[in-house]
Amino acid sequence: MGNALILVTLKANFMRKIAHFLGTSAAITLLCAILLVTSPPIHAEDSPAKLSLADAVSLALSGNPNLKQAEKDYQSSLSRLRIAGFTTSYGVGGYTGLEREPGYSSTSGNVYGDISFEGLSGATAALALSPIGIGANQSSLGLSLRQPLIQGKGRLSRKADLALAATAATSIESKQLFMFRQSMVTDVANAYYQAVMQQKRVRIQERALEIASQAEKAARRKVEAGLIPGLEASRAKLNLARTEDDLNDQRRSARTALDRLMIAIGSGVGQTPELADTEAGSELETPVLDQVIQRLETPGLEEAMRIALENRSELKVADEQVAEQTRRLDIAKDKLKPGLDAVMGYSSSDTDEGLASGSLFTKGALTVGMEYRIPLDKRRDVEERDIAKRDLGVLRNLREYEVEQIREEVRNAYRAVESDRASLKINVDNRNAAEENLRLAQRMVDEGLKDNREILEAKESLSELESSLISAKVNLFLDNLRLKRAMGEDLTTVVTK
């Protein structure tokens, strides 16, 4: 804020001097050009200096453009649901005109209003009122009512169809929005810990470079002292060069992984925040991830499947689609029935011309009766019914298939978590053994019992195992997240605990 104030002050002083030489109009033009050039660019919301997984997910939930599109679609479905819930429509208007005939001219006009009603039961009503008539236009009143008794009544009526279809569409959009958020959380978590893993591998490679550098220096000193042949120094030098090249490649991979994380978040692209799980310390320390792994609780396979079949939004969407298609089939069958409606109509008008001078109900007529319709040409309705029946059968089969897919997804995720746990334990044990091998190799080379090949091989083995250990931690977390997603849990609460 202080820097911006200083910049504005400097601009103002500069422009006063310019105005003195160029004149006011030219100075204003130049000021606009300077402001356009020197004004700071507008960019996406900055990410925190230290970015945790919870921060990354929160940024994605608030700024990801694809999520905003999905939320817009859901809000549109809510608007359509509100529109479907409107049962009345009304308006007012007026008319005036000049009528001219041979030997006669007159001015006429009226003021009118109308209101219509369509209920969820299928009942419809319309009222038209013209309280003021001028000239040849008489004031009038018209009322009509209709109630279906067989075809098109209740949940099969046109209005109920619109409302129920909008309700189902909104419910489906809501569940699809939930699924989109879960997919986005999974993508962000995967990108976050891929970036963590690549940055940890940079530190592992830096440590390997340090060991290779020490081995190369030691080998060179021994060659200079005539204690070992020059071949060992050449071998150590080549290993050092290869390790440096590997470090450069790993740093590039780490930068690429961080860019992918920023893209997954959808805001702050191009920024390079420090990831909370890459804090200074041991190459293998992942404080947040290690704490999460310690808290991991996995239910039994059968329990996980039961929870998944209760929670999965895909099944709820499938149920909505089956219910909606069942209703569509019922409507198609209903159209094949005869129609029987109870109807009532009333109309009345003023008998006098000119401005309303008599009673509006002077000429009133009431009609009450029943209307019966028999559909003779049913070819189109029969085809529509058959289409709806086939669609319903397909949707039911797809739901059954979806159940089997969910079972398989839960089973695979569960097995992956169990495998990751075993892999993590194996990697921890192997990494400890590799550290001990490196220590023994260093001691044997120092004592002249082995050549430096032992150190170089032990170093490479340790680097590979450390990298595998980081991968095992990340895989365990991500596969556990995949299991929770397969079980239908809300991942936004899982990653922010």
Short mmCIF file of C-alpha atoms in Angstrom, two decimals:
data_model
loop_
_atom_site.label_atom_id
_atom_site.label_comp_id
_atom_site.label_asym_id
_atom_site.label_seq_id
_atom_site.Cartn_x
_atom_site.Cartn_y
_atom_site.Cartn_z
CA MET A 1 0.00 0.00 0.00
CA GLY A 2 2.91 2.36 0.90
CA ASN A 3 4.72 1.59 -2.34
CA ALA A 4 1.56 2.28 -4.34
CA LEU A 5 1.11 5.68 -2.58
CA ILE A 6 4.72 6.67 -3.33
CA LEU A 7 4.27 5.66 -6.98
CA VAL A 8 1.10 7.75 -7.31
CA THR A 9 2.85 10.76 -5.71
CA LEU A 10 5.78 10.49 -8.08
CA LYS A 11 3.39 10.24 -11.04
CA ALA A 12 1.50 13.34 -9.88
CA ASN A 13 4.70 15.42 -9.49
CA PHE A 14 5.93 14.23 -12.86
CA MET A 15 2.66 15.11 -14.58
CA ARG A 16 2.63 18.64 -13.14
CA LYS A 17 5.98 19.26 -14.83
CA ILE A 18 4.75 17.69 -18.10
CA ALA A 19 1.59 19.83 -18.04
CA HIS A 20 3.71 22.96 -17.73
CA PHE A 21 5.42 22.18 -21.05
CA LEU A 22 2.75 20.31 -23.05
CA GLY A 23 -0.50 21.82 -21.93
CA THR A 24 -3.43 20.25 -20.09
CA SER A 25 -4.92 18.10 -22.91
CA ALA A 26 -1.62 16.54 -23.91
CA ALA A 27 -0.73 15.93 -20.28
CA ILE A 28 -4.00 14.11 -19.64
CA THR A 29 -3.41 11.88 -22.69
CA LEU A 30 0.11 11.09 -21.55
CA LEU A 31 -1.12 10.36 -18.01
CA CYS A 32 -3.60 7.77 -19.32
CA ALA A 33 -0.86 6.08 -21.31
CA ILE A 34 1.46 5.97 -18.29
CA LEU A 35 -1.27 4.52 -16.07
CA LEU A 36 -1.99 1.80 -18.62
CA VAL A 37 1.68 0.85 -18.78
CA THR A 38 2.60 1.09 -15.11
CA SER A 39 -0.58 -0.14 -13.42
CA PRO A 40 -0.13 -3.57 -11.86
CA PRO A 41 -1.77 -6.43 -13.81
CA ILE A 42 -4.90 -8.10 -12.56
CA HIS A 43 -4.24 -11.77 -11.83
CA ALA A 44 -5.70 -14.69 -9.99
CA GLU A 45 -5.89 -14.85 -6.22
CA ASP A 46 -2.46 -15.42 -4.70
CA SER A 47 -1.85 -18.72 -2.98
CA PRO A 48 -0.45 -18.77 0.58
CA ALA A 49 3.33 -18.65 1.01
CA LYS A 50 3.14 -22.12 2.57
CA LEU A 51 0.51 -24.30 0.96
CA SER A 52 -1.03 -27.27 2.77
CA LEU A 53 -3.26 -29.86 1.15
CA ALA A 54 -6.26 -28.32 2.92
CA ASP A 55 -5.30 -24.89 1.53
CA ALA A 56 -4.95 -26.32 -1.98
CA VAL A 57 -8.38 -27.96 -1.81
CA SER A 58 -9.99 -24.80 -0.42
CA LEU A 59 -8.48 -22.71 -3.23
CA ALA A 60 -9.73 -25.20 -5.81
CA LEU A 61 -13.23 -25.24 -4.32
CA SER A 62 -13.41 -21.45 -4.45
CA GLY A 63 -11.57 -20.65 -7.67
CA ASN A 64 -11.51 -23.59 -10.06
CA PRO A 65 -13.24 -22.50 -13.31
CA ASN A 66 -14.57 -25.98 -14.08
CA LEU A 67 -16.16 -26.18 -10.63
CA LYS A 68 -17.74 -22.76 -11.13
CA GLN A 69 -19.29 -24.08 -14.35
CA ALA A 70 -20.72 -27.09 -12.50
CA GLU A 71 -22.08 -24.84 -9.76
CA LYS A 72 -23.65 -22.61 -12.41
CA ASP A 73 -25.42 -25.63 -13.91
CA TYR A 74 -26.78 -26.56 -10.48
CA GLN A 75 -28.02 -23.02 -9.83
CA SER A 76 -29.72 -23.07 -13.25
CA SER A 77 -31.52 -26.29 -12.33
CA LEU A 78 -32.72 -24.64 -9.11
CA SER A 79 -34.09 -21.74 -11.16
CA ARG A 80 -35.90 -24.15 -13.48
CA LEU A 81 -37.35 -25.88 -10.43
CA ARG A 82 -38.70 -22.57 -9.13
CA ILE A 83 -40.17 -21.83 -12.56
CA ALA A 84 -41.90 -25.23 -12.61
CA GLY A 85 -43.39 -24.44 -9.20
CA PHE A 86 -45.21 -21.32 -10.41
CA THR A 87 -48.92 -22.24 -10.74
CA THR A 88 -50.31 -18.82 -11.69
CA SER A 89 -49.73 -16.31 -14.46
CA TYR A 90 -51.34 -12.88 -14.77
CA GLY A 91 -51.18 -9.64 -16.67
CA VAL A 92 -53.03 -6.41 -17.47
CA GLY A 93 -53.43 -4.29 -20.58
CA GLY A 94 -55.53 -1.76 -22.40
CA TYR A 95 -56.80 -0.97 -25.91
CA THR A 96 -58.08 2.11 -27.61
CA GLY A 97 -58.92 2.71 -31.26
CA LEU A 98 -60.92 4.76 -33.76
CA GLU A 99 -63.67 3.04 -35.80
CA ARG A 100 -64.85 4.85 -38.92
CA GLU A 101 -67.61 3.84 -41.33
CA PRO A 102 -69.54 5.86 -43.95
CA GLY A 103 -71.60 8.33 -42.00
CA TYR A 104 -70.38 6.98 -38.66
CA SER A 105 -67.25 7.17 -36.49
CA SER A 106 -66.63 6.09 -32.95
CA THR A 107 -63.87 5.76 -30.42
CA SER A 108 -63.67 2.49 -28.52
CA GLY A 109 -61.36 0.93 -25.98
CA ASN A 110 -61.15 -1.14 -22.88
CA VAL A 111 -58.98 -2.01 -19.91
CA TYR A 112 -58.51 -5.72 -19.26
CA GLY A 113 -56.68 -8.19 -17.08
CA ASP A 114 -56.31 -11.96 -16.98
CA ILE A 115 -55.08 -14.60 -14.59
CA SER A 116 -54.59 -18.31 -15.19
CA PHE A 117 -53.96 -21.21 -12.84
CA GLU A 118 -52.61 -24.71 -13.47
CA GLY A 119 -52.39 -27.00 -10.46
CA LEU A 120 -50.36 -30.12 -9.81
CA SER A 121 -53.58 -32.16 -9.80
CA GLY A 122 -54.21 -31.22 -13.42
CA ALA A 123 -56.89 -28.66 -12.65
CA THR A 124 -56.82 -25.48 -14.75
CA ALA A 125 -58.64 -22.18 -14.37
CA ALA A 126 -58.68 -18.93 -16.30
CA LEU A 127 -60.25 -15.59 -15.49
CA ALA A 128 -60.50 -12.71 -17.98
CA LEU A 129 -61.90 -9.37 -16.74
CA SER A 130 -62.52 -6.14 -18.61
CA PRO A 131 -63.99 -3.77 -16.01
CA ILE A 132 -64.07 -0.72 -18.28
CA GLY A 133 -65.38 -0.63 -21.85
CA ILE A 134 -65.63 2.45 -24.04
CA GLY A 135 -67.67 2.70 -27.21
CA ALA A 136 -68.40 -0.61 -28.89
CA ASN A 137 -66.25 -2.49 -26.40
CA GLN A 138 -68.34 -3.65 -23.50
CA SER A 139 -67.07 -4.50 -20.05
CA SER A 140 -67.04 -8.27 -19.59
CA LEU A 141 -66.11 -11.18 -17.37
CA GLY A 142 -65.08 -14.69 -18.39
CA LEU A 143 -64.26 -17.67 -16.16
CA SER A 144 -63.41 -21.27 -17.10
CA LEU A 145 -62.52 -24.31 -14.96
CA ARG A 146 -61.38 -27.82 -15.95
CA GLN A 147 -60.58 -30.85 -13.80
CA PRO A 148 -59.31 -34.11 -15.41
CA LEU A 149 -60.94 -37.23 -14.01
CA ILE A 150 -59.17 -40.00 -15.97
CA GLN A 151 -56.36 -38.97 -18.30
CA GLY A 152 -53.78 -36.38 -17.21
CA LYS A 153 -54.69 -36.11 -13.55
CA GLY A 154 -52.51 -36.07 -10.44
CA ARG A 155 -48.81 -36.88 -10.90
CA LEU A 156 -49.49 -37.60 -14.60
CA SER A 157 -50.75 -34.09 -15.31
CA ARG A 158 -48.74 -31.66 -17.41
CA LYS A 159 -47.93 -29.38 -14.48
CA ALA A 160 -46.96 -32.25 -12.17
CA ASP A 161 -44.79 -33.62 -14.98
CA LEU A 162 -42.92 -30.33 -15.24
CA ALA A 163 -42.49 -30.01 -11.47
CA LEU A 164 -41.40 -33.62 -10.91
CA ALA A 165 -39.02 -33.53 -13.88
CA ALA A 166 -37.45 -30.32 -12.57
CA THR A 167 -37.18 -31.83 -9.09
CA ALA A 168 -35.44 -34.92 -10.46
CA ALA A 169 -33.11 -32.81 -12.62
CA THR A 170 -32.15 -30.65 -9.63
CA SER A 171 -31.49 -33.71 -7.49
CA ILE A 172 -29.32 -35.23 -10.20
CA GLU A 173 -27.42 -31.95 -10.73
CA SER A 174 -26.80 -31.75 -6.98
CA LYS A 175 -25.33 -35.25 -6.88
CA GLN A 176 -23.29 -34.65 -10.02
CA LEU A 177 -21.91 -31.46 -8.45
CA PHE A 178 -20.95 -33.51 -5.39
CA MET A 179 -19.23 -36.09 -7.59
CA PHE A 180 -17.41 -33.34 -9.50
CA ARG A 181 -16.12 -31.92 -6.22
CA GLN A 182 -14.91 -35.36 -5.14
CA SER A 183 -13.13 -35.80 -8.45
CA MET A 184 -11.53 -32.38 -8.09
CA VAL A 185 -10.40 -33.09 -4.51
CA THR A 186 -8.86 -36.36 -5.72
CA ASP A 187 -7.06 -34.57 -8.56
CA VAL A 188 -5.75 -31.83 -6.26
CA ALA A 189 -4.60 -34.33 -3.62
CA ASN A 190 -2.88 -36.44 -6.25
CA ALA A 191 -1.18 -33.37 -7.79
CA TYR A 192 -0.21 -32.05 -4.34
CA TYR A 193 1.54 -35.20 -3.18
CA GLN A 194 3.06 -35.83 -6.59
CA ALA A 195 4.66 -32.40 -6.16
CA VAL A 196 5.69 -33.29 -2.60
CA MET A 197 7.19 -36.56 -3.80
CA GLN A 198 9.14 -34.89 -6.60
CA GLN A 199 10.51 -32.21 -4.25
CA LYS A 200 11.51 -34.87 -1.72
CA ARG A 201 13.29 -36.73 -4.50
CA VAL A 202 15.22 -33.54 -5.23
CA ARG A 203 16.53 -33.64 -1.65
CA ILE A 204 17.30 -37.34 -1.94
CA GLN A 205 19.22 -36.63 -5.14
CA GLU A 206 21.04 -33.72 -3.50
CA ARG A 207 22.12 -36.09 -0.74
CA ALA A 208 23.25 -38.60 -3.36
CA LEU A 209 25.23 -35.85 -5.07
CA GLU A 210 26.90 -34.99 -1.78
CA ILE A 211 27.91 -38.64 -1.27
CA ALA A 212 29.15 -38.91 -4.86
CA SER A 213 31.15 -35.70 -4.48
CA GLN A 214 32.77 -36.95 -1.28
CA ALA A 215 33.57 -40.28 -2.94
CA GLU A 216 35.12 -38.51 -5.94
CA LYS A 217 37.28 -36.27 -3.73
CA ALA A 218 38.42 -39.21 -1.61
CA ALA A 219 39.25 -41.27 -4.70
CA ARG A 220 41.23 -38.39 -6.24
CA ARG A 221 43.27 -37.87 -3.09
CA LYS A 222 44.08 -41.59 -2.88
CA VAL A 223 45.11 -41.70 -6.54
CA GLU A 224 47.36 -38.69 -5.99
CA ALA A 225 48.88 -40.48 -2.97
CA GLY A 226 49.40 -43.65 -5.07
CA LEU A 227 47.17 -45.74 -2.83
CA ILE A 228 44.64 -46.83 -5.50
CA PRO A 229 44.68 -47.07 -9.30
CA GLY A 230 43.41 -44.16 -11.40
CA LEU A 231 40.47 -46.24 -12.60
CA GLU A 232 38.66 -45.71 -9.31
CA ALA A 233 39.01 -41.94 -9.59
CA SER A 234 37.63 -42.02 -13.15
CA ARG A 235 34.73 -44.19 -12.01
CA ALA A 236 33.92 -41.79 -9.17
CA LYS A 237 34.12 -38.78 -11.50
CA LEU A 238 31.74 -40.36 -14.02
CA ASN A 239 29.35 -41.25 -11.23
CA LEU A 240 29.46 -37.67 -9.96
CA ALA A 241 28.61 -36.30 -13.42
CA ARG A 242 25.73 -38.74 -13.80
CA THR A 243 24.40 -37.84 -10.36
CA GLU A 244 24.52 -34.12 -11.20
CA ASP A 245 22.58 -34.78 -14.39
CA ASP A 246 20.02 -36.83 -12.46
CA LEU A 247 19.62 -33.95 -10.01
CA ASN A 248 18.94 -31.49 -12.84
CA ASP A 249 16.31 -33.83 -14.27
CA GLN A 250 14.71 -34.24 -10.87
CA ARG A 251 14.56 -30.48 -10.28
CA ARG A 252 12.82 -30.06 -13.62
CA SER A 253 10.34 -32.80 -12.69
CA ALA A 254 9.66 -31.05 -9.37
CA ARG A 255 8.93 -27.74 -11.12
CA THR A 256 6.62 -29.48 -13.58
CA ALA A 257 4.76 -31.23 -10.75
CA LEU A 258 4.26 -27.91 -8.94
CA ASP A 259 2.88 -26.33 -12.12
CA ARG A 260 0.45 -29.23 -12.47
CA LEU A 261 -0.69 -28.64 -8.90
CA MET A 262 -1.37 -24.96 -9.62
CA ILE A 263 -3.35 -25.94 -12.74
CA ALA A 264 -5.35 -28.51 -10.73
CA ILE A 265 -6.17 -25.78 -8.21
CA GLY A 266 -7.20 -23.46 -11.02
CA SER A 267 -5.91 -20.27 -9.40
CA GLY A 268 -2.47 -18.82 -8.85
CA VAL A 269 -1.07 -20.57 -11.93
CA GLY A 270 2.64 -19.86 -12.22
CA GLN A 271 3.15 -19.28 -8.48
CA THR A 272 5.61 -21.38 -6.52
CA PRO A 273 4.42 -21.66 -2.92
CA GLU A 274 6.27 -23.82 -0.42
CA LEU A 275 4.40 -27.04 0.19
CA ALA A 276 3.75 -27.71 3.87
CA ASP A 277 4.95 -31.31 3.55
CA THR A 278 8.36 -30.30 2.15
CA GLU A 279 9.57 -28.50 5.26
CA ALA A 280 13.27 -28.48 6.00
CA GLY A 281 14.53 -31.63 7.65
CA SER A 282 15.18 -35.20 6.68
CA GLU A 283 14.54 -36.08 3.05
CA LEU A 284 11.95 -38.61 4.16
CA GLU A 285 10.11 -36.39 6.65
CA THR A 286 6.55 -35.62 5.52
CA PRO A 287 5.05 -34.32 8.78
CA VAL A 288 1.46 -33.86 7.66
CA LEU A 289 1.40 -37.02 5.56
CA ASP A 290 3.03 -39.10 8.32
CA GLN A 291 0.40 -37.92 10.81
CA VAL A 292 -2.41 -38.76 8.38
CA ILE A 293 -0.96 -42.23 7.75
CA GLN A 294 -0.82 -42.89 11.50
CA ARG A 295 -4.53 -42.01 11.78
CA LEU A 296 -5.66 -44.11 8.84
CA GLU A 297 -8.48 -46.48 9.75
CA THR A 298 -9.74 -48.91 7.13
CA PRO A 299 -13.00 -50.82 7.69
CA GLY A 300 -13.33 -54.43 6.63
CA LEU A 301 -13.98 -55.16 2.97
CA GLU A 302 -17.61 -56.17 3.46
CA GLU A 303 -18.31 -53.13 5.63
CA ALA A 304 -16.66 -50.88 3.03
CA MET A 305 -18.90 -52.33 0.32
CA ARG A 306 -22.02 -51.88 2.45
CA ILE A 307 -21.16 -48.23 3.08
CA ALA A 308 -20.44 -47.68 -0.61
CA LEU A 309 -23.79 -49.11 -1.71
CA GLU A 310 -25.54 -46.82 0.78
CA ASN A 311 -23.59 -43.64 -0.01
CA ARG A 312 -22.52 -43.64 -3.63
CA SER A 313 -24.06 -40.75 -5.54
CA GLU A 314 -23.90 -42.73 -8.78
CA LEU A 315 -26.48 -45.16 -7.42
CA LYS A 316 -28.67 -42.32 -6.20
CA VAL A 317 -28.49 -40.73 -9.65
CA ALA A 318 -29.38 -44.11 -11.19
CA ASP A 319 -32.37 -44.41 -8.82
CA GLU A 320 -33.54 -40.93 -9.81
CA GLN A 321 -33.24 -41.82 -13.49
CA VAL A 322 -35.16 -45.08 -13.03
CA ALA A 323 -37.92 -43.30 -11.08
CA GLU A 324 -38.12 -40.55 -13.69
CA GLN A 325 -38.27 -43.02 -16.56
CA THR A 326 -40.94 -45.04 -14.72
CA ARG A 327 -43.01 -41.89 -14.54
CA ARG A 328 -42.41 -41.24 -18.23
CA LEU A 329 -43.70 -44.73 -19.00
CA ASP A 330 -46.78 -44.11 -16.82
CA ILE A 331 -47.46 -40.87 -18.73
CA ALA A 332 -47.11 -42.68 -22.06
CA LYS A 333 -49.60 -45.32 -20.90
CA ASP A 334 -51.93 -42.63 -19.59
CA LYS A 335 -52.13 -41.03 -23.02
CA LEU A 336 -53.71 -44.25 -24.33
CA LYS A 337 -56.65 -43.86 -21.94
CA PRO A 338 -59.85 -41.95 -22.81
CA GLY A 339 -60.16 -38.48 -21.38
CA LEU A 340 -62.93 -37.37 -19.03
CA ASP A 341 -62.91 -33.82 -17.68
CA ALA A 342 -65.32 -31.88 -15.49
CA VAL A 343 -65.71 -28.41 -17.00
CA MET A 344 -67.39 -25.19 -16.00
CA GLY A 345 -67.61 -21.86 -17.77
CA TYR A 346 -69.15 -18.50 -16.95
CA SER A 347 -69.29 -15.38 -19.10
CA SER A 348 -71.03 -12.05 -18.61
CA SER A 349 -70.95 -8.58 -20.11
CA ASP A 350 -72.52 -5.14 -19.84
CA THR A 351 -75.42 -4.58 -22.26
CA ASP A 352 -74.83 -0.87 -22.78
CA GLU A 353 -72.33 0.74 -25.11
CA GLY A 354 -70.14 3.51 -23.96
CA LEU A 355 -68.46 3.90 -20.62
CA ALA A 356 -69.59 1.11 -18.27
CA SER A 357 -73.08 2.32 -17.38
CA GLY A 358 -74.82 -0.91 -16.44
CA SER A 359 -74.11 -3.97 -14.43
CA LEU A 360 -71.28 -6.27 -15.54
CA PHE A 361 -73.47 -9.27 -14.72
CA THR A 362 -76.50 -8.22 -16.76
CA LYS A 363 -75.88 -10.83 -19.44
CA GLY A 364 -74.46 -13.80 -17.56
CA ALA A 365 -74.23 -17.37 -18.85
CA LEU A 366 -73.14 -20.42 -16.82
CA THR A 367 -72.08 -23.74 -18.35
CA VAL A 368 -71.38 -26.90 -16.32
CA GLY A 369 -70.75 -30.31 -17.82
CA MET A 370 -68.49 -33.24 -18.62
CA GLU A 371 -66.18 -33.64 -21.60
CA TYR A 372 -65.29 -37.14 -22.84
CA ARG A 373 -62.60 -37.84 -25.43
CA ILE A 374 -61.61 -41.12 -27.06
CA PRO A 375 -58.19 -41.30 -28.77
CA LEU A 376 -58.71 -43.06 -32.09
CA ASP A 377 -55.26 -42.78 -33.66
CA LYS A 378 -52.98 -44.34 -31.04
CA ARG A 379 -50.03 -45.18 -33.28
CA ARG A 380 -47.78 -42.39 -32.02
CA ASP A 381 -48.69 -42.97 -28.37
CA VAL A 382 -48.06 -46.71 -28.67
CA GLU A 383 -44.59 -46.06 -30.08
CA GLU A 384 -43.86 -43.56 -27.32
CA ARG A 385 -44.94 -46.13 -24.73
CA ASP A 386 -42.68 -48.81 -26.26
CA ILE A 387 -39.72 -46.42 -26.33
CA ALA A 388 -40.26 -45.51 -22.68
CA LYS A 389 -40.49 -49.20 -21.74
CA ARG A 390 -37.20 -50.04 -23.50
CA ASP A 391 -35.45 -47.05 -21.93
CA LEU A 392 -36.62 -48.12 -18.49
CA GLY A 393 -35.27 -51.64 -19.00
CA VAL A 394 -31.89 -50.26 -20.07
CA LEU A 395 -31.69 -47.93 -17.06
CA ARG A 396 -32.46 -50.79 -14.67
CA ASN A 397 -29.74 -52.93 -16.26
CA LEU A 398 -27.29 -50.03 -16.06
CA ARG A 399 -28.03 -49.60 -12.36
CA GLU A 400 -27.30 -53.27 -11.70
CA TYR A 401 -24.08 -52.92 -13.68
CA GLU A 402 -23.21 -49.79 -11.67
CA VAL A 403 -23.57 -51.80 -8.44
CA GLU A 404 -21.10 -54.39 -9.71
CA GLN A 405 -18.70 -51.68 -10.83
CA ILE A 406 -18.83 -50.06 -7.38
CA ARG A 407 -18.19 -53.39 -5.71
CA GLU A 408 -15.16 -53.95 -7.93
CA GLU A 409 -13.94 -50.38 -7.37
CA VAL A 410 -14.15 -50.77 -3.58
CA ARG A 411 -12.48 -54.18 -3.75
CA ASN A 412 -9.58 -52.87 -5.86
CA ALA A 413 -9.10 -49.79 -3.68
CA TYR A 414 -9.19 -51.91 -0.53
CA ARG A 415 -6.58 -54.31 -1.90
CA ALA A 416 -4.41 -51.38 -2.99
CA VAL A 417 -4.45 -49.95 0.55
CA GLU A 418 -3.52 -53.30 2.05
CA SER A 419 -0.73 -53.71 -0.50
CA ASP A 420 0.52 -50.17 0.20
CA ARG A 421 0.71 -50.88 3.93
CA ALA A 422 2.84 -53.96 3.29
CA SER A 423 4.98 -52.05 0.77
CA LEU A 424 5.56 -49.22 3.26
CA LYS A 425 6.78 -51.64 5.94
CA ILE A 426 9.08 -53.41 3.45
CA ASN A 427 10.52 -50.11 2.24
CA VAL A 428 11.17 -48.88 5.78
CA ASP A 429 13.08 -52.09 6.59
CA ASN A 430 15.00 -52.03 3.30
CA ARG A 431 15.88 -48.39 3.67
CA ASN A 432 17.35 -49.01 7.14
CA ALA A 433 19.36 -51.92 5.72
CA ALA A 434 20.59 -49.75 2.83
CA GLU A 435 21.79 -47.06 5.24
CA GLU A 436 23.70 -49.68 7.15
CA ASN A 437 25.19 -51.04 3.90
CA LEU A 438 26.36 -47.56 2.95
CA ARG A 439 27.97 -47.07 6.35
CA LEU A 440 29.78 -50.43 6.15
CA ALA A 441 30.88 -49.76 2.55
CA GLN A 442 32.29 -46.38 3.57
CA ARG A 443 34.21 -47.97 6.42
CA MET A 444 35.61 -50.81 4.28
CA VAL A 445 36.75 -48.37 1.59
CA ASP A 446 38.38 -46.13 4.19
CA GLU A 447 40.25 -49.17 5.54
CA GLY A 448 41.34 -50.22 2.04
CA LEU A 449 39.39 -53.47 2.08
CA LYS A 450 37.15 -52.58 -0.89
CA ASP A 451 37.27 -50.19 -3.82
CA ASN A 452 34.91 -47.22 -4.19
CA ARG A 453 32.53 -49.26 -6.34
CA GLU A 454 30.99 -50.46 -3.05
CA ILE A 455 30.20 -46.91 -1.95
CA LEU A 456 28.76 -45.93 -5.31
CA GLU A 457 26.52 -49.00 -5.50
CA ALA A 458 25.41 -48.57 -1.88
CA LYS A 459 24.65 -44.91 -2.60
CA GLU A 460 22.51 -45.73 -5.63
CA SER A 461 20.69 -48.45 -3.73
CA LEU A 462 19.96 -46.09 -0.85
CA SER A 463 18.68 -43.35 -3.20
CA GLU A 464 16.35 -45.80 -4.94
CA LEU A 465 15.00 -47.14 -1.65
CA GLU A 466 14.47 -43.65 -0.21
CA SER A 467 12.59 -42.68 -3.36
CA SER A 468 10.53 -45.88 -3.10
CA LEU A 469 9.75 -45.12 0.54
CA ILE A 470 8.40 -41.66 -0.35
CA SER A 471 6.35 -43.26 -3.14
CA ALA A 472 4.99 -45.87 -0.71
CA LYS A 473 3.83 -43.14 1.70
CA VAL A 474 2.17 -41.14 -1.06
CA ASN A 475 0.56 -44.22 -2.59
CA LEU A 476 -0.85 -45.30 0.77
CA PHE A 477 -2.44 -41.90 1.32
CA LEU A 478 -3.80 -41.56 -2.22
CA ASP A 479 -5.13 -45.13 -2.35
CA ASN A 480 -6.80 -44.63 1.02
CA LEU A 481 -8.36 -41.46 -0.40
CA ARG A 482 -9.50 -43.48 -3.42
CA LEU A 483 -11.05 -46.06 -1.07
CA LYS A 484 -12.95 -43.36 0.81
CA ARG A 485 -14.16 -41.92 -2.47
CA ALA A 486 -15.26 -45.42 -3.57
CA MET A 487 -17.18 -45.67 -0.28
CA GLY A 488 -18.99 -42.40 -1.07
CA GLU A 489 -17.46 -40.33 1.73
CA ASP A 490 -17.12 -36.56 1.38
CA LEU A 491 -13.42 -36.04 0.61
CA THR A 492 -13.58 -32.33 1.39
CA THR A 493 -13.92 -33.26 5.06
CA VAL A 494 -11.33 -36.04 4.85
CA VAL A 495 -8.47 -33.88 3.54
CA THR A 496 -9.17 -30.96 5.91
CA LYS A 497 -9.10 -32.98 9.16
#
